[in-house]
Coordinates of C-alpha atoms in Angstrom, one line a residue:
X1 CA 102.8 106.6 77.2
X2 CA 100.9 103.9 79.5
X3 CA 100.0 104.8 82.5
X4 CA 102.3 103.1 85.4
X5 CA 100.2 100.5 88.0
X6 CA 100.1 102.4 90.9
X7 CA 98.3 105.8 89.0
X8 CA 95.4 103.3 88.2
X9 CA 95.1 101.5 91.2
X10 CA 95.3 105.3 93.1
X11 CA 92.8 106.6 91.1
X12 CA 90.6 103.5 92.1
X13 CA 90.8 103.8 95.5
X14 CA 90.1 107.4 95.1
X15 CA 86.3 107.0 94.3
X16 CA 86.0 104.9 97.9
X17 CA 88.0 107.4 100.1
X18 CA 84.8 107.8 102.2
X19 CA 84.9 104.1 103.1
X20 CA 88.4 104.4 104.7
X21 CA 89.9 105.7 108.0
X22 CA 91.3 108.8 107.2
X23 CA 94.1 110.0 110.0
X24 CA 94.5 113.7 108.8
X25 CA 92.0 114.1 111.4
X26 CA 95.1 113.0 114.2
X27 CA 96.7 116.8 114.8
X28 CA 96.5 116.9 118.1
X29 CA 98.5 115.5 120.9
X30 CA 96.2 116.7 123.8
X31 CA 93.2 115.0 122.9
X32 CA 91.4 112.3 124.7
X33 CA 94.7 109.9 124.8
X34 CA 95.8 113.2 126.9
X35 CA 99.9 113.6 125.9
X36 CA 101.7 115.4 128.5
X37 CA 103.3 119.0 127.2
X38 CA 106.8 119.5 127.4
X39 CA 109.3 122.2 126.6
X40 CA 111.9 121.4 123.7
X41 CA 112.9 117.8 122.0
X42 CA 115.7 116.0 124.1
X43 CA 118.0 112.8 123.8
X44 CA 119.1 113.7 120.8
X45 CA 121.6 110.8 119.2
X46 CA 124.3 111.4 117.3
X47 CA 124.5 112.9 114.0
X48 CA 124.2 110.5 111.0
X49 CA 124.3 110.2 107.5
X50 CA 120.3 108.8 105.9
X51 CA 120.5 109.9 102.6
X52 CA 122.3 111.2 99.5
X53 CA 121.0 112.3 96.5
X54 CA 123.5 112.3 92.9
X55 CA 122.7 113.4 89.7
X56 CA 124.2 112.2 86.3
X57 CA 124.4 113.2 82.7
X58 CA 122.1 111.0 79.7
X59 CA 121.3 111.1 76.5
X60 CA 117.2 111.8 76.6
X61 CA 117.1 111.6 72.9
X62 CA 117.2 107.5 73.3
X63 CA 115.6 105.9 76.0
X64 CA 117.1 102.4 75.2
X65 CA 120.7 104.1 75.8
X66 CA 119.2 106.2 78.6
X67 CA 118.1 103.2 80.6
X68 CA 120.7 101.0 80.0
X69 CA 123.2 104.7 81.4
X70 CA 121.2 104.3 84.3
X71 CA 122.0 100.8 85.3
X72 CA 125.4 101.5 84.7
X73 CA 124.9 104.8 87.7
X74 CA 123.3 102.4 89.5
X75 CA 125.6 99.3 89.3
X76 CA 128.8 102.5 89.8
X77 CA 127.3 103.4 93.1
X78 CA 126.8 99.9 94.8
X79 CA 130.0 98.8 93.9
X80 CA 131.7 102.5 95.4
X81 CA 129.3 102.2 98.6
X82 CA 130.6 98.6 98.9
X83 CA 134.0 99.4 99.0
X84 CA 133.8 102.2 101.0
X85 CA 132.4 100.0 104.0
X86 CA 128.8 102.3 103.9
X87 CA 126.2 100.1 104.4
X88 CA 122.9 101.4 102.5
X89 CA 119.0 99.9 102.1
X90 CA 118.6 101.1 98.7
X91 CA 119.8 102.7 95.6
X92 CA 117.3 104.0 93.6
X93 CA 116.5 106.0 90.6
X94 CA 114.2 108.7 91.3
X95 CA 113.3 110.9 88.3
X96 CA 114.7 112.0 85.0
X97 CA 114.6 115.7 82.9
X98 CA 116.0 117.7 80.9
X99 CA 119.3 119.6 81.8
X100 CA 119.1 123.2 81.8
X101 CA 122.4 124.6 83.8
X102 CA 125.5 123.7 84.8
X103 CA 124.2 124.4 88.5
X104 CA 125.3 120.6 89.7
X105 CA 126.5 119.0 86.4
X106 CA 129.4 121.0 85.3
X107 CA 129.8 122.2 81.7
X108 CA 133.2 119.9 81.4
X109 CA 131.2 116.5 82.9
X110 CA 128.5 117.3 80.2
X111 CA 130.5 118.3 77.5
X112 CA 132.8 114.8 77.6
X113 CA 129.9 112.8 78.1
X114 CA 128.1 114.1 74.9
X115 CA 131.4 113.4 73.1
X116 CA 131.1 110.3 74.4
X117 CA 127.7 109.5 73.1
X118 CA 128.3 111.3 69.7
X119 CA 127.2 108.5 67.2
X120 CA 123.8 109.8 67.5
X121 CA 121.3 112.4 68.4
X122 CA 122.5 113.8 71.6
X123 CA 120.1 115.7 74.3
X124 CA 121.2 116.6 77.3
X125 CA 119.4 115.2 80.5
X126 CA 120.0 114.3 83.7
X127 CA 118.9 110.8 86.3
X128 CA 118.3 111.3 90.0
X129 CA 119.7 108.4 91.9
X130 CA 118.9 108.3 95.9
X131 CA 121.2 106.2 98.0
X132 CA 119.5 105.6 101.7
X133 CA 122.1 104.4 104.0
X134 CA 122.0 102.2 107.4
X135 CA 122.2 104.5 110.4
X136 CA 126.2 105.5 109.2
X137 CA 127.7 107.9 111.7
X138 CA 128.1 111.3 109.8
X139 CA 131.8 111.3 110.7
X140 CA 132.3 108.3 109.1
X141 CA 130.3 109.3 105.7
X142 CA 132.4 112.3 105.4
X143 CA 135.4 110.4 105.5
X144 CA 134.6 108.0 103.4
X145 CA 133.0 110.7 100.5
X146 CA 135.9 112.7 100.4
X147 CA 137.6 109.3 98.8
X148 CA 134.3 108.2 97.3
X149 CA 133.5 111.6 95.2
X150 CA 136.3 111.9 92.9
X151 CA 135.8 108.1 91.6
X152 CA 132.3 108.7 90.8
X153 CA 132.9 112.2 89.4
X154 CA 135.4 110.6 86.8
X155 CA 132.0 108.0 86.1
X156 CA 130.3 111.0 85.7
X157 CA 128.1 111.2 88.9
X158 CA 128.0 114.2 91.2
X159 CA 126.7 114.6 94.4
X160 CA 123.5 116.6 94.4
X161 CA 122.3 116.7 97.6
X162 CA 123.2 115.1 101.3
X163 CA 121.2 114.7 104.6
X164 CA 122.9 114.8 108.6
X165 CA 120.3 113.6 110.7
X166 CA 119.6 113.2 114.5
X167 CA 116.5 111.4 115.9
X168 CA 115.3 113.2 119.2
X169 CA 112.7 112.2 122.1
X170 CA 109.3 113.7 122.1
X171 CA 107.2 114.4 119.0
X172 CA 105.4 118.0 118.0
X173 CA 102.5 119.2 115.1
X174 CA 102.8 121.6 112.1
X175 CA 101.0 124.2 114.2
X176 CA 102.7 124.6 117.4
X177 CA 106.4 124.4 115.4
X178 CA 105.3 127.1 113.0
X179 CA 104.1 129.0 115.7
X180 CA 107.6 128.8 117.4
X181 CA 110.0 129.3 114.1
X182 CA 107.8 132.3 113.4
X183 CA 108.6 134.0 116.9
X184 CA 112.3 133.2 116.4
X185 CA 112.1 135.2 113.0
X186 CA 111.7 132.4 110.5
X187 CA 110.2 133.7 107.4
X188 CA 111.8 130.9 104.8
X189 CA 108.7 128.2 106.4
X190 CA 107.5 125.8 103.4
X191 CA 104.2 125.5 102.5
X192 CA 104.0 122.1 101.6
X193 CA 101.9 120.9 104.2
X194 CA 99.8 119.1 101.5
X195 CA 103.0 117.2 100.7
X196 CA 103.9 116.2 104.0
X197 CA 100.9 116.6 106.4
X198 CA 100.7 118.0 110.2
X199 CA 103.5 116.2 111.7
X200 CA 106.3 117.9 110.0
X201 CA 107.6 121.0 108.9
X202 CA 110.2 122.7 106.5
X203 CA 112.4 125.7 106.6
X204 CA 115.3 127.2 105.2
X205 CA 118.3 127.9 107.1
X206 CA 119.7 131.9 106.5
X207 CA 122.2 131.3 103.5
X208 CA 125.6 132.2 103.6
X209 CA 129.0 130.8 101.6
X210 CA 126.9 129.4 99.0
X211 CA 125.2 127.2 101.3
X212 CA 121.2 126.3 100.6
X213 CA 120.2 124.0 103.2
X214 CA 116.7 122.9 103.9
X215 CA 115.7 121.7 107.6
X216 CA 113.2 119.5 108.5
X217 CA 111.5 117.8 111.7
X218 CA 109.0 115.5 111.9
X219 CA 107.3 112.6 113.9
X220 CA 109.2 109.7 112.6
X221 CA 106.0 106.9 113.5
X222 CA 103.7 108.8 111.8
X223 CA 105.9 109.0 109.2
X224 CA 106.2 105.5 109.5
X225 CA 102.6 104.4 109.7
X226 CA 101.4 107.0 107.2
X227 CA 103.8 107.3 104.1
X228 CA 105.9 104.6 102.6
X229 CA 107.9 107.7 100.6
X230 CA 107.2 111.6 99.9
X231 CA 107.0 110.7 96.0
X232 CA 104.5 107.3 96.0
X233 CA 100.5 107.6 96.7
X234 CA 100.6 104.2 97.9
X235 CA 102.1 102.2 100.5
X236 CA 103.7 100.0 103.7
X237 CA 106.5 100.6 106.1
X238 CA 104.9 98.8 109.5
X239 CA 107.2 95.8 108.9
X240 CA 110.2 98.1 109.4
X241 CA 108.7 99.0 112.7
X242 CA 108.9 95.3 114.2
X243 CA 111.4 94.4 111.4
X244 CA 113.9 96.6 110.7
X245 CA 117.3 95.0 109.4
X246 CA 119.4 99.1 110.5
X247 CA 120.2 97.5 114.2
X248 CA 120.7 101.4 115.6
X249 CA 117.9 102.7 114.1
X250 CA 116.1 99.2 116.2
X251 CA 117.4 100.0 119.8
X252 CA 116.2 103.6 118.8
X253 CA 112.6 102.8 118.4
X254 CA 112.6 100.9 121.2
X255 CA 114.4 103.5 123.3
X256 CA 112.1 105.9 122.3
X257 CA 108.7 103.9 122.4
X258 CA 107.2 105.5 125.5
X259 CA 107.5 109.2 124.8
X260 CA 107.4 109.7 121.0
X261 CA 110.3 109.7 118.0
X262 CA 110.7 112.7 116.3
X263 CA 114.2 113.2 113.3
X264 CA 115.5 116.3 113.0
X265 CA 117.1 116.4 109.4
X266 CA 118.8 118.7 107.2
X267 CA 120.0 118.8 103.6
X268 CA 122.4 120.4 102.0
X269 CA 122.6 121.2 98.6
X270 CA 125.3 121.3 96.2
X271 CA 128.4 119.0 94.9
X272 CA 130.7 120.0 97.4
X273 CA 131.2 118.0 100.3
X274 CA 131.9 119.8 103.6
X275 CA 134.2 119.4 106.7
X276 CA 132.6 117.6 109.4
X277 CA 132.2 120.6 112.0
X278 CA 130.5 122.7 109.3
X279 CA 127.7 120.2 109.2
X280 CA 127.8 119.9 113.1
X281 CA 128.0 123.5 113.4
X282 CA 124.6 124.1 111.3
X283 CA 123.0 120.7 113.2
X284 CA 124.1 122.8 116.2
X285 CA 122.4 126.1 114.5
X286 CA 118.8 124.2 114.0
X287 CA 118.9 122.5 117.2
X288 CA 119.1 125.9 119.5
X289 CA 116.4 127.1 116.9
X290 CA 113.6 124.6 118.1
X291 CA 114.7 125.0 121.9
X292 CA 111.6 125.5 124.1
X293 CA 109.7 124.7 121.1
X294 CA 106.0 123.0 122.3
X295 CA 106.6 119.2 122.5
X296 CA 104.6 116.3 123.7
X297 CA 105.6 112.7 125.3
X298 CA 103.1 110.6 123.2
X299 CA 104.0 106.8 123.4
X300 CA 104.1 104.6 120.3
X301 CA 100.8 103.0 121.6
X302 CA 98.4 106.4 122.3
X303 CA 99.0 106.9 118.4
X304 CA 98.6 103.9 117.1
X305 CA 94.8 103.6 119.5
X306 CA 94.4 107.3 117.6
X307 CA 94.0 105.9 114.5
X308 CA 93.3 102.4 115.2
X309 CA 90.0 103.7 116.3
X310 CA 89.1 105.6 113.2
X311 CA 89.1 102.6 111.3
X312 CA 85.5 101.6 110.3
X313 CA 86.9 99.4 107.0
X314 CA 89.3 98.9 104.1
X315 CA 89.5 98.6 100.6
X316 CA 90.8 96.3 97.6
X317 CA 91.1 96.4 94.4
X318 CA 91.4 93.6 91.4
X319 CA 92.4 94.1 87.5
X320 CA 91.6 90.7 86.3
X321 CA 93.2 92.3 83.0
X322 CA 96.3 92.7 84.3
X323 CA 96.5 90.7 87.6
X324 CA 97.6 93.6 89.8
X325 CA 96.1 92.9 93.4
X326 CA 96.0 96.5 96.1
X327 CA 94.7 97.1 99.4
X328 CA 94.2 99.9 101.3
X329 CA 93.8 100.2 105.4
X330 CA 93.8 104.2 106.2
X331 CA 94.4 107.1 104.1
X332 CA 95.1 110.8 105.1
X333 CA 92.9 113.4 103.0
X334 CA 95.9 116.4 103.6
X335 CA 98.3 114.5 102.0
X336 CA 96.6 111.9 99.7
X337 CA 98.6 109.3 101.0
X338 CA 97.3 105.6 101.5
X339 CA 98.7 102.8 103.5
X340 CA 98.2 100.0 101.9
X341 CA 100.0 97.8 98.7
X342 CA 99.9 96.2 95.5
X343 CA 101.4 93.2 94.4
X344 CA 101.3 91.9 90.0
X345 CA 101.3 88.3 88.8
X346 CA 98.1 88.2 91.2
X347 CA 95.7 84.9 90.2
X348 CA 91.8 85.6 91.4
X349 CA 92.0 83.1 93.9
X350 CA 95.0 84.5 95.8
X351 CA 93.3 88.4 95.4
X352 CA 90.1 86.6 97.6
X353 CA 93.1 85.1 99.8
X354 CA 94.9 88.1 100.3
X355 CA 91.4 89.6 101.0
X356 CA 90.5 87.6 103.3
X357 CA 94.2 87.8 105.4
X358 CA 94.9 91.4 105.4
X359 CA 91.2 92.6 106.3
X360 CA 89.7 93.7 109.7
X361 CA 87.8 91.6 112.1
X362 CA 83.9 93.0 112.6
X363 CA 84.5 95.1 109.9
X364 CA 83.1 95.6 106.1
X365 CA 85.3 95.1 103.1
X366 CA 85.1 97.0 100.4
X367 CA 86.2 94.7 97.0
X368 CA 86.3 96.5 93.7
X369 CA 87.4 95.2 90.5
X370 CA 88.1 97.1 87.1
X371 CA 89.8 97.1 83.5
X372 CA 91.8 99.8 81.6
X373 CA 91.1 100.2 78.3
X374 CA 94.1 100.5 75.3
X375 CA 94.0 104.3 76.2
X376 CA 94.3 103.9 79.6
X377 CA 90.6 105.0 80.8
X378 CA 89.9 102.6 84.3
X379 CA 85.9 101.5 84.5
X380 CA 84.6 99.7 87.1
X381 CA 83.4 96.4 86.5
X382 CA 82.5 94.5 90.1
X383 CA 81.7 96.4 93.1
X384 CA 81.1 93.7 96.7
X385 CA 81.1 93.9 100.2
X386 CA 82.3 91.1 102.3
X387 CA 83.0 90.8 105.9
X388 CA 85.1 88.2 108.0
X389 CA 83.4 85.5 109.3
X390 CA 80.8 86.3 112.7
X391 CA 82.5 86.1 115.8
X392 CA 86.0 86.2 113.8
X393 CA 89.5 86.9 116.3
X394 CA 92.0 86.4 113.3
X395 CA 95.2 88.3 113.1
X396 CA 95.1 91.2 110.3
X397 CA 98.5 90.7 108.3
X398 CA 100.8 93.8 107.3
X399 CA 103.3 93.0 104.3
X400 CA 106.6 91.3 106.0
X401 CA 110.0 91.7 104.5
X402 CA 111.0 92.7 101.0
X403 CA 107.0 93.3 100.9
X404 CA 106.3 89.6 100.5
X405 CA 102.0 89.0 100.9
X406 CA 102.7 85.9 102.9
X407 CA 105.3 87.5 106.0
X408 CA 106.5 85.0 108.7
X409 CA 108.5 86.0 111.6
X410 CA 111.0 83.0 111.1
X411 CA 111.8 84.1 107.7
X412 CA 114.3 86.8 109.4
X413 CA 117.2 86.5 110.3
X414 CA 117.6 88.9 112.7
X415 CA 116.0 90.0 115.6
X416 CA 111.6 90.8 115.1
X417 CA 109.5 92.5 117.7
X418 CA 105.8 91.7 118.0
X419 CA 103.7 94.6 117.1
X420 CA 102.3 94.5 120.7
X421 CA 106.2 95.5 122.1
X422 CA 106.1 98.6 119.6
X423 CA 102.7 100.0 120.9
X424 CA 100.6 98.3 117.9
X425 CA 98.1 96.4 120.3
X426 CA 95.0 95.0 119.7
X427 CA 92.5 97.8 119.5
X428 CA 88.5 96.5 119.4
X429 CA 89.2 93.5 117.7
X430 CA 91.7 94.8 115.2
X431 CA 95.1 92.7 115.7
X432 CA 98.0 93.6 113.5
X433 CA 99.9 90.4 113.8
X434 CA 102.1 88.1 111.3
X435 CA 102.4 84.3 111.9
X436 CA 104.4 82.1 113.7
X437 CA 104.3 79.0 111.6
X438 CA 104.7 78.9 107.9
X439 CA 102.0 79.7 105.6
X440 CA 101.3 80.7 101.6
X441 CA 99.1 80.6 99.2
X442 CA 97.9 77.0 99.4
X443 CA 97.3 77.5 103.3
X444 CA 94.2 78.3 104.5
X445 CA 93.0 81.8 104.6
X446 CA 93.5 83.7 108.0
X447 CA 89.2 84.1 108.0
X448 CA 86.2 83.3 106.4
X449 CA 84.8 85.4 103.9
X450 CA 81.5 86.2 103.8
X451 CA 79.0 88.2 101.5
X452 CA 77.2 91.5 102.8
X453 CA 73.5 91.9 101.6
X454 CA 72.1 95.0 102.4
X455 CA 69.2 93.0 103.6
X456 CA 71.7 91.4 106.0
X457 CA 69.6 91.1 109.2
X458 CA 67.3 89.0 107.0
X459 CA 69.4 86.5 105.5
X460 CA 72.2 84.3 105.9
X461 CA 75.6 85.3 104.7
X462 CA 77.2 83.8 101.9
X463 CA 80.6 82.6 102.1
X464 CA 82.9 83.3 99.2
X465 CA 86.0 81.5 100.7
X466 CA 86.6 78.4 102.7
X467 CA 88.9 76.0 103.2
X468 CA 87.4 72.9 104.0
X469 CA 90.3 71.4 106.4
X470 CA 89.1 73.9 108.8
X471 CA 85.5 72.6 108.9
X472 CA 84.3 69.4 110.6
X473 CA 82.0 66.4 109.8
X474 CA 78.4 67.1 111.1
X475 CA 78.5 64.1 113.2
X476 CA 81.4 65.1 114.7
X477 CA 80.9 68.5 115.8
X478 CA 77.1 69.1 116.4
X479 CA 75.6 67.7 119.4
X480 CA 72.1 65.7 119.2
X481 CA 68.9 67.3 119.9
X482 CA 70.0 71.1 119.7
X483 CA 69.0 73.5 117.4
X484 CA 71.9 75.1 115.5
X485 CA 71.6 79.0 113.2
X486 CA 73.1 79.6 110.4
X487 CA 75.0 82.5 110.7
X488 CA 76.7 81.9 107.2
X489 CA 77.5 79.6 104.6
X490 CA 78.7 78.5 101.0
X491 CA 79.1 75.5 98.5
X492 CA 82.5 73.7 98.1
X493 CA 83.5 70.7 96.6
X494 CA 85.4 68.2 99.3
X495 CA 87.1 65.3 97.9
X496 CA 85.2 65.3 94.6
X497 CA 81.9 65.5 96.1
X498 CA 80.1 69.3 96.6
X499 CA 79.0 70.3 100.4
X500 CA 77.9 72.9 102.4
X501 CA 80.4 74.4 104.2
X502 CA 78.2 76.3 107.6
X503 CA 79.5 78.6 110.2
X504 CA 76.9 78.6 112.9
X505 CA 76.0 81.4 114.9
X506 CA 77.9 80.2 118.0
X507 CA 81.0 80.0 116.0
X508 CA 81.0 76.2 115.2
X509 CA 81.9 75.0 111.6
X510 CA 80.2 72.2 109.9
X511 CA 80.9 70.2 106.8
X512 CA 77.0 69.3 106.0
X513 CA 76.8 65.3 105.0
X514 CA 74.1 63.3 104.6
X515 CA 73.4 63.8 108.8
X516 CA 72.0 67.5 108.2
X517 CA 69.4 66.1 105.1
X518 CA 67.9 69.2 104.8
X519 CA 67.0 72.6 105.5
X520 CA 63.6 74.5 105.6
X521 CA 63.2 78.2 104.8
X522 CA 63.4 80.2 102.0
X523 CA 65.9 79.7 98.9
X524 CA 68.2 82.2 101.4
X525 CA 68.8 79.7 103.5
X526 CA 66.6 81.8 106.5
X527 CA 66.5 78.7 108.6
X528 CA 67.7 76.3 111.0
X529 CA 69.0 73.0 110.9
X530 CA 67.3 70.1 112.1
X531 CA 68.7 66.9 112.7
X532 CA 67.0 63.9 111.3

């Protein structure tokens, strides 16, 4: 079996983990930011519906019948959601196996479907499909399921799993909510805090009538800014933070923004749906659990500062072979997780472009490329450093909607936040911004790219990318009788004709003519230009 994109590009960037921010390191509230303690979450909204998990019956013996079962799950659920007036983001497959019970796919649903695939080998195995819903009121979900669920059991899907949700002010650690669910009596606590990190934790809730139901609370920003989803090593969710098309889920970042967002979730297992009030009454159950647990009120901005001042560089990777293009800005070493993303169909020009727009002012860039062999083995073929352009103020760009490399704010059509209004601010010369005007690939790049020598202090840096546009005649923007350094520079054909393109030390850009006739120093370019 070939090995999927994002294994290879994760076990690339695992060999330069040193040269990224890692934010495992932000635990603790009370640090130099200085969160002020408080007793219990509070404002707690209303319970909702995010997620539902079903499984269905295929035939693992052929994969070309198994995948083209799976569109059909997929294609049965949008069309039941759609009539059922439940908005969702996404229905997704999530894994596949083999099915060894009838724990959640009955013997009957198994049995008729295996008659119905009888023309050849038959094995029995089962698809995971995740629906994530809009912020849906739970009493409306429940409703709408009860009416939902038999339709989709006839198509052979069952409900596997369901989450009631309430998002909550203040924000807590792993530590101090262990702590406090051990004192209560809590022994069912889940070690997976190499899974999900310090800002969350799991327990089970007692069982009784057959229930299983996991709980779960955890800060929702750091979630946010830290993992794109539980089962991917890679990945971006700022643009839902500025950009998020669930309207309630908006007003509640923003109502939230000053004193920290935490979600208090729980899932319950099994294909039966439940009353309302029995979900309410275990919501109800899990919220008295975690009163006077150790909170903090920890605005949006103190953690974004918190890890915006960790970062000291980022990565990217290039398969030429292949044309997949990644980044990475942070990573944290608990969970693995990297914040970052990878786009295919990627030409070598664009990968220097996207470089050059989603990397940090004053700080070094890290560019790897590699190829994978037939058997899948990655080698390293290129390693560089580059850094924006001296003196550089440019905007750092985050992928926009739908993950497109190019994100504008007019491209939405519904309300966007600047990142400043959700506590992302400028933090020493790092600006997490998107554009106001239209840009792409033809555009020019966001910055300059220049190439780090590790004599650096010596020599000028090369430029690897330019636009010329942005550079002006030397006649036109260097003033008689001064004396200009090189800070960088690079060759570039204009108009059919090949020129030095110069970035000065004081920031000015020059298209070298026939007006600058030469320049004395070493091969380097260690000089200064002198008028003639």
């Amino acid at each position: 079996m070939s090995r999927s994109k994002e294994s290879i590009i994760n076990e690339i960037l695992n060999k330069y983990t040193q040269n990224l921010a890692d934010v495992g390191q932000c635990v603790h509230p009370l640090g130099r930011l200085g969160a002020t303690k408080r007793k219990g979450f509070t404002r707690f909204s209303k319970m909702f519906c995010d997620s539902m998990v079903f499984w269905a019956p295929v035939n693992s013996a052929d994969e070309k019948v198994k995948g083209k079962f799976i569109g059909k799950y997929l294609a049965d659920l949008r069309e039941a959601f759609g009539k059922a007036d439940l908005p969702y983001d996404s229905i997704k497959s999530l894994h596949s196996g083999t099915l060894l019970d009838h724990e959640y796919i009955s013997a009957d649903i198994q049995t008729a479907h295996a008659q119905e695939n009888s023309n050849g080998p038959y094995s029995a195995g089962f698809v995971s499909i995740k629906v994530s819903l809009y912020h849906c009121r739970a009493k409306k979900v429940v409703v709408a399921m009860a009416s939902i669920l038999p339709v989709l059991r006839k198509r052979y899907l069952v409900l596997h799993d369901i989450d009631m949700t309430h998002d909550c002010r203040y924000v807590s650690t792993r530590t101090y909510l262990e702590r406090h669910l051990k004192a209560k009596g809590i022994s069912t606590i889940v070690n997976d805090r190499g899974r999900v990190g310090d800002h969350c934790v799991t327990w089970f809730a007692s069982a009784d009538n057959a229930q299983k139901i996991r709980c779960k609370v955890y800060n929702k920003l750091v979630q946010m800014l830290e993992s794109a989803d539980v089962r991917k090593s890679l990945g971006s969710r700022m643009e839902d933070i500025v950009a998020n098309p669930d309207e309630k889920f908006t007003r509640t970042l923003l109502g939230h923004r000053d004193h920290g967002l935490s979600r208090l979730e729980l899932t319950f297992y099994g294909s039966r749906l439940h009353p309302l009030a029995v979900y309410q009454d275990r919501m109800d159950d899990a919220r008295r659990l975690l009163d006077g647990c150790t909170t903090f009120d920890y605005s949006y901005e103190q953690h974004w500062i918190e890890r915006a001042e960790l970062i000291k560089a980022m990565v990217a990777v290039y398969i030429p072979g292949s044309k997949v293009f990644a980044y990475c800005h942070w990573w944290n070493s608990t969970t693995r997780k990297k914040y970052g993303y990878m786009w295919s169909k990627v030409s070598a020009p664009l990968a220097m472009h996207l470089v050059a727009n989603y990397s940090f002012n004053d700080r070094p860039i890290y560019y790897v490329e590699a190829k994978v062999s037939e058997n899948g083995t990655v080698e390293v073929t290129k390693e560089k450093i580059y850094e924006r352009e001296p003196g550089c103020k440019a905007k750092t760009l985050v992928p926009g909607g739908s993950k497109g490399m190019f994100p504008l704010y007019a491209l939405f059509d519904r309300e966007v936040y600047k990142f400043a209004d959700m506590g992302i601010v400028p933090v020493d010369n790092i600006r997490i911004r998107w554009p106001k005007r239209r840009h792409h690939k033809e555009s020019a790049p966001l910055a300059v790219l220049v190439e780090h020598r590790p004599d650096d202090g010596q020599y000028v840096k090369y430029m690897r990318n330019m636009h010329s546009s942005t550079f002006g005649s030397g006649y036109n923007v260097l003033e008689p009788g001064r004396i200009y350094t090189i800070a960088a520079a690079g060759l570039k054909k204009f108009r059919g004709t090949l020129y030095w393109h110069i970035i000065m030390d004081c920031g000015t850009r020059v298209r070298a003519g026939k007006s600058l006739f030469r320049s004395k120093g070493t091969n380097d370019m260690k000089c200064k230009l002198v008028q003639e």
